[in-house]
Amino acid sequence: MSFQLNSLSQNIAIYEKPPVFTGCESQSIDNLKTCFNNKINHYIFENFRVPQEVVNDNYRGDVKILFEVNEDGGISVVYVDAIYDALKDETRRVFETLPKIQAGTYNGKPTYYQYSLAVKIPLVNPKTISNAMSEESNTINKVVDLNEIVSNEFDSINKNVRKYQDLEYSSQLNVPFTHGYYSRFDAHMNALGTNSHTAAKPYVYEDVARYYDFEAEKEALLKGSDGWWSRKLWDEHLVEIQGEDYWFTIDPFFDLQVGKDFDADFNSTFNNTRGLQVQGGLGKKFSFSTSVYESQGRFAQYYNQYAESLKAFGPDPAIVPGRGIGKRFKEDAYDYPVAEAYLSYAPATFINIQFGHGKNFIGDGYRSLFQSDVASPQTFLKLNTKFWKIKYTSNWMWLRDVRDEVIEDKAFLTKYMANHYLSWNVSKRLNIGLFESVMWTDTNGRGFDINYLNPIIFFRAIEFEAGQGSGNAVLGASAKYKWNNKVNLYGQFILDEFSLSDVKAGEKSWKNKFGLQLGVKYFDAFKVDNLMLQLEYNQVRPYTYSHNTIVNNYGHSNQSMAHLWGANFREFIIIGHYNYKRWYADGKFIFGTLGLDFNDGTDNYSYGGDIYRNYNDRPFDTGVKIGQGNKTKTFNAELQGGYIINPVSHLKVFTNLSFRNFNPEANTETTFNNSTVWLSVGVKTDLFNWYFDY
């Protein structure tokens, strides 16, 4: 048997004492690590039993193990990788029998210590070979880097500065919400028997860390060498600083890509985003994050046209969907600065409070009919409460209506949104959720209605007391069923207005305004590790989310706060996510039917797809059905593959190929038949969802 043991704490300073294995107590500090190596070497050899199937296959290879000695001296496996599951199980069994030892110390205080270990198969008695285990280093690494300079500077003031220990993974910070990244731990969050709540997003690290080991993922992907540039490029934050009761990190942000719309007149597409992200924590209960982006971009022609159709009051020509107002850059591109930030505080283990400027999402699907992240960032106050099998999320938002007709003194109109979402794990398989939301505006000096600050209340009752025109309330219900550890079923139902008498009469009344989502996720599909497949169906009836006033629609900055298509549509989605180490591949196919307005001068009726239009502009009261108006068939396909450069900062290099076919029954000035093939390549820091499937 041959082992190679490598300490993951590479820069061991003179004030660190490594763990002391049982029987090594009499050794000098310089020999403690060698003694530790030898003792665990012999222990594993004496207790490890190679499974019979491995012996029968005459397998020759190794088992890679990442393990930790904690502050109490306990030894536990963090990560194990082997070609046979039986080898993994045997490794865990052996490590569970290891005795508790003396913990390593830092400045005299107990601290955790991590090692990597390679166990060679077949086993060989370590007494028969020399140097069966070698250390990576027993001396201080003298490389001077930015972290060391900063640490030395702070050491002269505060002796509590220490090596950074990935504290974001146990913090109140949000896990950056992208569908691709969340698919990596979705199966862990949805395993049978877990008491997790997966609809309200983004998650905080502390919640996910109960089910998914971020540190093990990071250690398994380690690539860089001892050099400062290598570590910062491949494995670490650019700046990492940690003290006894504080920490923070700094990372640059990039989204640099070039591409080609093969059906457009201009030569190329591009995006040029540069930014900075700072995040950190004070104590164990308070975390913060801030990101500032400066961007210029020119996109595929259909996307540019859609951005300009969202134009706000004023000279700026567009709103870049999901990002914000775009100023003119050169002749046919946009300059769109964005800033996002939030404070996260947990005064007790069962509650988290966040205040910031960003996005939130409610649902288990790719789309959400409750609250989505497709619109521009908004100011929000969010309260998450967890107890027993319940999670209760309250969210209050400050939104904008930016249209010409609502501007007063050249200022955008402020509108407000409040919602509640109750998630209840009925059993280890079934979760149900209840949702309510209300939208109101700053009319008649009403401002932010303090009545809606009550986190436990029915908004319909408040809306009724304030007057029928005071707000736009919607109700919803959701469900998720864990068929097994590999398959989850989920759905949403949103209700804006409903007339039972009209349903009984079979008249398909315009008053029946509701939407439906059904979906399924298949983890490790077809026994392929890390392959997730997802099927989803969404439909929303005409006039849902709209209102009879000009401002109380379910929107923000000319974009929907729910589904990006608004209403009056059906769609079917097929999604696949696959990752292998740092490589990943995503695929997405969307088939849709939309009912659009004509707006051609002869027919200016609202057919129920544009949530910003007054539903009283409808052409008829009955016979209302999905797809009415200018019926449009659309197909979106997207394939993306790439390589994760730095899993800590989420920096990746990628290639993206998309195809879009848009086929209305009638061509108008703003709606016409076209097809787009768009190819892009680039490097970006992937911290948020950005949707192009309009």
XYZ file of C-alpha atoms in Angstrom, residues 213-684:
472
model
C -20.591 20.623 0.893
C -19.279 23.713 -0.910
C -15.816 23.279 0.584
C -15.540 19.724 -0.680
C -16.592 20.889 -4.124
C -13.921 23.572 -4.064
C -11.193 21.213 -2.849
C -12.107 18.629 -5.469
C -11.614 21.275 -8.185
C -8.326 22.700 -6.895
C -5.944 23.300 -9.762
C -3.530 26.139 -9.067
C 0.041 25.885 -7.846
C 1.749 27.754 -5.000
C 2.232 30.831 -7.169
C 0.095 33.847 -6.320
C -1.182 34.389 -9.862
C -1.962 30.710 -10.297
C -3.974 30.495 -7.069
C -5.886 33.681 -7.777
C -6.694 32.674 -11.344
C -7.846 29.121 -10.648
C -8.857 28.670 -7.011
C -9.228 31.787 -4.847
C -10.770 35.215 -4.510
C -8.472 38.010 -5.660
C -8.354 39.459 -2.124
C -9.177 37.404 0.972
C -8.961 38.874 4.465
C -10.166 37.303 7.692
C -10.017 38.282 11.340
C -11.493 36.872 14.502
C -14.909 38.437 13.928
C -14.817 39.713 10.350
C -13.914 38.710 6.799
C -14.277 40.057 3.304
C -13.328 39.235 -0.268
C -12.889 41.299 -3.429
C -13.236 40.000 -6.980
C -13.300 41.657 -10.395
C -16.337 40.992 -12.569
C -16.243 40.389 -16.319
C -18.661 39.627 -19.127
C -16.599 39.974 -22.262
C -18.054 38.360 -25.348
C -18.199 38.754 -29.100
C -20.579 37.119 -31.507
C -22.490 37.180 -34.730
C -26.178 37.504 -35.574
C -26.159 35.847 -38.983
C -29.444 37.476 -40.006
C -28.623 41.060 -38.997
C -27.212 43.902 -41.084
C -24.479 44.844 -38.601
C -21.197 42.986 -38.486
C -21.086 41.623 -34.957
C -22.579 41.497 -31.483
C -20.631 42.182 -28.322
C -20.868 42.763 -24.608
C -18.230 44.540 -22.548
C -18.963 44.401 -18.825
C -16.401 45.236 -16.158
C -17.167 45.417 -12.500
C -16.178 44.759 -8.927
C -17.795 42.597 -6.276
C -17.107 43.030 -2.567
C -18.649 40.681 -0.029
C -18.002 39.943 3.592
C -19.268 39.336 7.073
C -19.146 40.872 10.542
C -19.555 38.261 13.239
C -21.687 35.218 12.485
C -24.987 37.005 11.906
C -24.271 39.856 9.507
C -23.162 39.634 5.860
C -23.035 42.090 2.984
C -22.426 42.133 -0.752
C -22.108 44.892 -3.336
C -21.524 44.712 -7.080
C -21.043 47.563 -9.530
C -21.058 46.985 -13.290
C -20.164 49.227 -16.210
C -21.341 47.767 -19.515
C -21.664 48.378 -23.205
C -23.343 45.972 -25.582
C -24.920 45.301 -28.943
C -27.003 42.149 -29.149
C -28.897 40.105 -31.711
C -31.284 42.225 -33.758
C -34.485 40.822 -32.216
C -33.130 41.561 -28.742
C -32.110 45.109 -29.662
C -35.605 45.712 -31.072
C -37.212 44.362 -27.922
C -34.942 46.515 -25.738
C -35.974 49.618 -27.688
C -39.665 48.677 -27.406
C -39.205 48.963 -23.621
C -37.879 52.536 -23.909
C -38.440 54.714 -20.838
C -39.366 58.386 -20.763
C -36.433 60.573 -21.761
C -33.692 60.555 -24.376
C -32.307 57.077 -23.654
C -33.254 54.691 -26.480
C -33.771 51.399 -24.630
C -34.093 49.344 -21.485
C -31.788 46.334 -21.662
C -34.075 43.535 -20.409
C -33.154 42.331 -16.954
C -30.451 44.973 -16.514
C -31.692 48.565 -16.824
C -31.856 51.740 -18.873
C -29.486 51.741 -21.831
C -27.942 54.964 -23.074
C -26.811 55.254 -26.673
C -23.285 53.944 -27.248
C -21.824 54.695 -30.670
C -24.533 54.363 -33.342
C -26.256 51.070 -32.583
C -25.163 49.855 -29.130
C -26.088 50.593 -25.524
C -24.315 51.727 -22.394
C -26.092 50.313 -19.337
C -24.556 50.709 -15.852
C -25.962 48.496 -13.075
C -25.439 48.417 -9.310
C -26.652 45.670 -6.964
C -26.100 45.340 -3.214
C -27.723 43.935 -0.086
C -27.312 43.536 3.668
C -28.166 40.188 5.241
C -28.770 39.795 8.973
C -29.832 36.789 11.054
C -30.758 37.937 14.587
C -31.730 34.333 15.422
C -31.311 30.913 13.831
C -34.894 30.936 12.558
C -34.948 34.324 10.842
C -33.050 36.190 8.109
C -33.601 39.814 7.090
C -32.277 41.285 3.851
C -32.410 44.805 2.495
C -30.931 45.678 -0.842
C -31.193 46.308 -4.556
C -31.406 43.184 -6.685
C -33.774 40.367 -7.644
C -35.740 37.546 -6.059
C -37.481 34.460 -7.418
C -40.239 32.187 -6.112
C -40.639 28.756 -7.636
C -38.998 25.423 -8.411
C -39.114 25.833 -12.182
C -37.216 27.627 -14.898
C -40.071 30.148 -15.014
C -42.087 31.552 -12.143
C -45.693 32.669 -12.319
C -45.394 34.235 -8.830
C -42.249 36.362 -8.867
C -39.399 36.041 -11.318
C -35.972 37.586 -11.904
C -36.550 38.669 -15.515
C -37.070 42.384 -14.788
C -34.451 44.992 -13.918
C -33.095 45.007 -10.329
C -35.325 46.646 -7.736
C -35.084 47.779 -4.117
C -36.413 45.161 -1.709
C -36.838 44.254 1.949
C -37.120 40.513 2.552
C -37.917 38.522 5.671
C -37.366 34.730 5.794
C -38.643 32.832 8.830
C -38.080 29.096 9.362
C -39.515 26.869 12.076
C -40.680 23.263 12.295
C -41.576 22.263 8.690
C -42.440 25.821 7.684
C -40.636 28.569 5.807
C -42.402 31.912 5.487
C -41.058 34.539 3.096
C -42.256 38.155 3.069
C -40.977 40.539 0.410
C -41.616 44.262 -0.023
C -40.397 46.003 -3.198
C -40.062 49.528 -4.527
C -40.672 49.488 -8.292
C -40.878 52.006 -11.159
C -43.302 52.785 -13.964
C -41.182 54.584 -16.551
C -43.697 55.224 -19.356
C -44.267 58.689 -20.807
C -47.943 58.800 -19.814
C -47.278 58.406 -16.068
C -44.321 60.783 -15.702
C -44.735 63.716 -13.329
C -42.171 66.548 -13.357
C -39.867 64.319 -15.427
C -39.703 61.766 -12.591
C -40.609 58.083 -12.880
C -43.679 56.937 -10.955
C -42.975 54.860 -7.854
C -45.064 51.739 -7.369
C -44.958 49.172 -4.594
C -45.282 45.435 -4.386
C -45.624 43.158 -1.358
C -45.954 39.396 -1.283
C -46.021 36.485 1.145
C -45.047 32.897 0.417
C -45.718 30.087 2.890
C -43.855 26.823 2.250
C -44.902 23.733 4.238
C -43.212 20.320 4.089
C -46.277 18.185 4.668
C -44.227 14.986 4.535
C -40.794 13.861 3.420
C -42.140 13.788 -0.134
C -44.780 16.516 -0.386
C -44.413 20.295 -0.130
C -47.219 22.768 -0.650
C -46.991 26.552 -0.870
C -49.419 29.445 -0.596
C -48.733 32.793 -2.243
C -50.323 36.221 -2.214
C -49.161 39.493 -3.704
C -50.427 43.017 -4.136
C -49.293 45.890 -6.334
C -50.202 49.510 -5.615
C -48.960 52.936 -6.630
C -48.076 56.283 -5.123
C -51.296 57.977 -6.202
C -53.241 60.571 -4.246
C -50.322 60.919 -1.845
C -50.843 57.365 -0.631
C -47.133 56.453 -0.694
C -46.071 53.182 0.881
C -49.203 51.814 2.556
C -48.146 50.807 6.069
C -51.011 48.286 6.175
C -49.043 46.024 3.845
C -46.073 45.882 6.244
C -47.940 43.322 8.298
C -46.130 40.071 7.430
C -49.092 37.848 8.341
C -52.250 39.098 6.673
C -54.488 38.568 3.678
C -53.866 41.280 1.092
C -57.324 40.871 -0.424
C -58.861 42.130 2.812
C -56.589 45.195 2.888
C -57.270 45.900 -0.785
C -61.021 45.723 -0.159
C -60.804 48.146 2.782
C -58.708 50.623 0.778
C -60.998 50.502 -2.273
C -61.223 48.262 -5.318
C -58.980 50.513 -7.392
C -56.331 50.824 -4.721
C -54.261 47.823 -5.764
C -53.926 44.679 -7.816
C -53.882 41.519 -5.717
C -53.185 37.979 -6.918
C -53.261 34.620 -5.152
C -51.318 31.459 -5.845
C -50.634 27.906 -4.773
C -47.692 25.620 -5.458
C -46.791 21.994 -4.882
C -43.722 19.781 -5.146
C -43.655 16.017 -4.870
C -40.439 14.010 -4.483
C -41.226 10.858 -6.401
C -37.858 9.516 -5.293
C -34.320 10.842 -4.922
C -34.023 11.193 -8.677
C -37.392 12.592 -9.777
C -39.269 15.664 -8.544
C -42.637 16.933 -9.744
C -43.590 20.575 -9.231
C -46.241 23.097 -10.198
C -47.751 26.535 -9.641
C -51.217 28.015 -9.991
C -51.730 31.784 -10.083
C -55.167 33.386 -9.750
C -55.772 37.019 -10.630
C -59.542 36.925 -11.015
C -62.107 34.158 -11.376
C -65.820 33.950 -12.226
C -67.345 30.580 -11.333
C -70.671 31.430 -12.937
C -68.974 32.141 -16.263
C -67.087 28.852 -16.056
C -70.357 26.981 -15.493
C -71.899 28.809 -18.433
C -68.988 27.752 -20.639
C -68.516 31.270 -21.971
C -64.710 31.517 -21.534
C -65.051 34.887 -19.832
C -62.264 37.461 -19.794
C -62.704 37.491 -16.004
C -61.126 34.071 -15.672
C -57.567 35.276 -15.325
C -55.216 32.562 -14.116
C -52.052 30.678 -14.994
C -50.686 27.164 -14.576
C -47.235 25.575 -14.401
C -46.373 21.863 -14.394
C -42.846 20.483 -14.379
C -40.562 17.565 -13.616
C -36.842 17.327 -12.797
C -34.779 14.175 -13.303
C -31.458 14.106 -11.428
C -28.542 11.912 -12.537
C -30.721 11.136 -15.530
C -30.339 7.682 -17.073
C -27.698 6.917 -14.418
C -25.382 9.624 -15.765
C -23.827 11.466 -12.814
C -24.440 15.233 -12.743
C -26.914 15.178 -15.638
C -30.174 16.944 -14.827
C -33.112 16.978 -17.243
C -36.132 19.205 -16.805
C -39.485 19.404 -18.588
C -41.842 22.311 -17.926
C -45.187 23.531 -19.230
C -46.559 27.027 -18.592
C -49.745 28.753 -19.646
C -51.345 32.042 -18.617
C -54.772 33.224 -19.783
C -55.296 36.645 -21.386
C -55.440 39.758 -19.160
C -53.793 38.032 -16.172
C -51.512 40.435 -14.231
C -53.120 43.491 -15.916
C -55.397 46.091 -14.305
C -58.030 48.676 -15.153
C -55.766 51.530 -14.038
C -52.757 52.570 -16.024
C -50.220 51.727 -13.329
C -51.383 48.818 -11.126
C -50.146 46.089 -13.463
C -47.733 43.361 -12.348
C -44.690 45.022 -13.877
C -41.530 47.030 -13.270
C -39.583 49.232 -15.724
C -41.767 48.048 -18.643
C -41.025 44.382 -17.851
C -43.090 41.683 -16.198
C -42.443 40.705 -12.588
C -43.616 37.160 -13.379
C -43.267 35.378 -16.730
C -41.276 37.377 -19.282
C -43.973 36.865 -21.946
C -46.616 38.570 -19.786
C -49.894 36.709 -20.421
C -51.940 35.044 -23.192
C -49.438 32.278 -23.967
C -48.555 28.596 -23.761
C -45.038 27.193 -23.698
C -43.254 23.881 -23.342
C -39.620 23.804 -22.183
C -36.940 21.093 -22.316
C -33.737 21.798 -20.349
C -30.573 19.819 -19.714
C -27.638 20.616 -17.401
C -24.466 18.555 -17.240
C -21.173 19.156 -15.455
C -17.973 17.182 -15.152
C -15.358 18.689 -12.864
C -14.861 22.188 -14.321
C -16.541 21.430 -17.639
C -20.243 22.037 -18.196
C -22.864 21.885 -20.945
C -26.395 23.313 -21.008
C -29.188 22.866 -23.501
C -32.599 24.514 -23.703
C -35.527 24.213 -26.151
C -38.688 26.326 -25.835
C -41.840 25.897 -27.929
C -44.425 28.650 -27.467
C -47.707 30.132 -28.673
C -48.397 33.799 -27.906
C -51.372 36.049 -28.563
C -50.106 39.543 -29.406
C -51.835 42.830 -30.180
C -52.007 44.116 -33.748
C -51.531 47.852 -33.019
C -51.750 48.560 -36.743
C -54.021 51.584 -36.690
C -57.153 49.610 -37.618
C -57.142 47.171 -34.715
C -55.878 48.721 -31.486
C -57.621 46.360 -29.067
C -55.855 44.686 -26.187
C -55.949 40.907 -26.642
C -54.545 40.236 -23.186
C -50.840 39.597 -23.717
C -49.499 43.058 -22.844
C -49.900 43.398 -19.066
C -49.307 47.160 -19.299
C -52.551 47.735 -21.194
C -55.915 48.421 -19.558
C -57.993 45.248 -19.690
C -61.067 47.389 -20.456
C -59.605 47.852 -23.955
C -60.575 44.256 -24.788
C -62.571 43.561 -27.971
C -65.043 41.117 -26.363
C -66.059 39.721 -22.962
C -66.597 36.052 -23.814
C -64.922 33.512 -26.034
C -61.567 34.612 -24.606
C -58.862 32.004 -25.129
C -55.098 31.665 -25.084
C -53.486 32.727 -28.358
C -56.224 35.162 -29.358
C -55.193 38.237 -31.321
C -52.136 38.008 -33.539
C -51.400 34.344 -32.884
C -47.644 33.776 -32.944
C -45.628 30.569 -32.924
C -42.143 30.854 -31.458
C -39.243 28.468 -31.000
C -36.080 29.161 -29.005
C -33.114 26.794 -28.841
C -29.888 27.419 -26.974
C -26.761 25.323 -26.524
C -23.900 26.419 -24.302
C -20.689 24.726 -23.282
C -17.788 25.986 -21.290
C -15.070 25.617 -18.708
C -15.121 27.077 -15.191
C -11.882 28.990 -14.738
C -12.438 29.859 -11.085
C -15.232 28.109 -9.143
C -14.918 30.564 -6.244
C -15.529 33.733 -8.285
C -17.709 31.880 -10.864
C -15.481 32.952 -13.757
C -15.897 30.831 -16.864
C -15.116 30.723 -20.573
C -17.988 29.670 -22.838
C -19.459 29.279 -26.310
C -23.168 29.894 -26.851
C -25.256 29.088 -29.924
C -28.916 30.097 -30.066
C -31.666 29.875 -32.660
C -34.951 31.787 -32.559
C -37.886 31.508 -34.937
C -40.731 33.998 -34.530
C -43.760 33.423 -36.747
C -46.892 35.618 -36.298
C -50.027 35.085 -38.346
C -49.973 38.755 -39.396
C -46.908 40.905 -39.906
C -47.130 44.402 -38.451
C -44.668 47.239 -37.977
C -43.504 45.855 -34.634
C -44.348 42.152 -35.038
C -43.061 40.254 -38.046
C -41.724 36.897 -39.105
C -38.013 36.423 -38.573
C -35.390 33.825 -37.711
C -32.153 34.406 -35.829
C -28.972 32.363 -35.492
C -26.725 33.935 -32.851
C -23.263 32.657 -31.985
C -21.238 34.096 -29.078
C -17.959 33.263 -27.360
C -16.545 34.935 -24.296
C -15.447 34.910 -20.694
C -17.752 35.993 -17.886
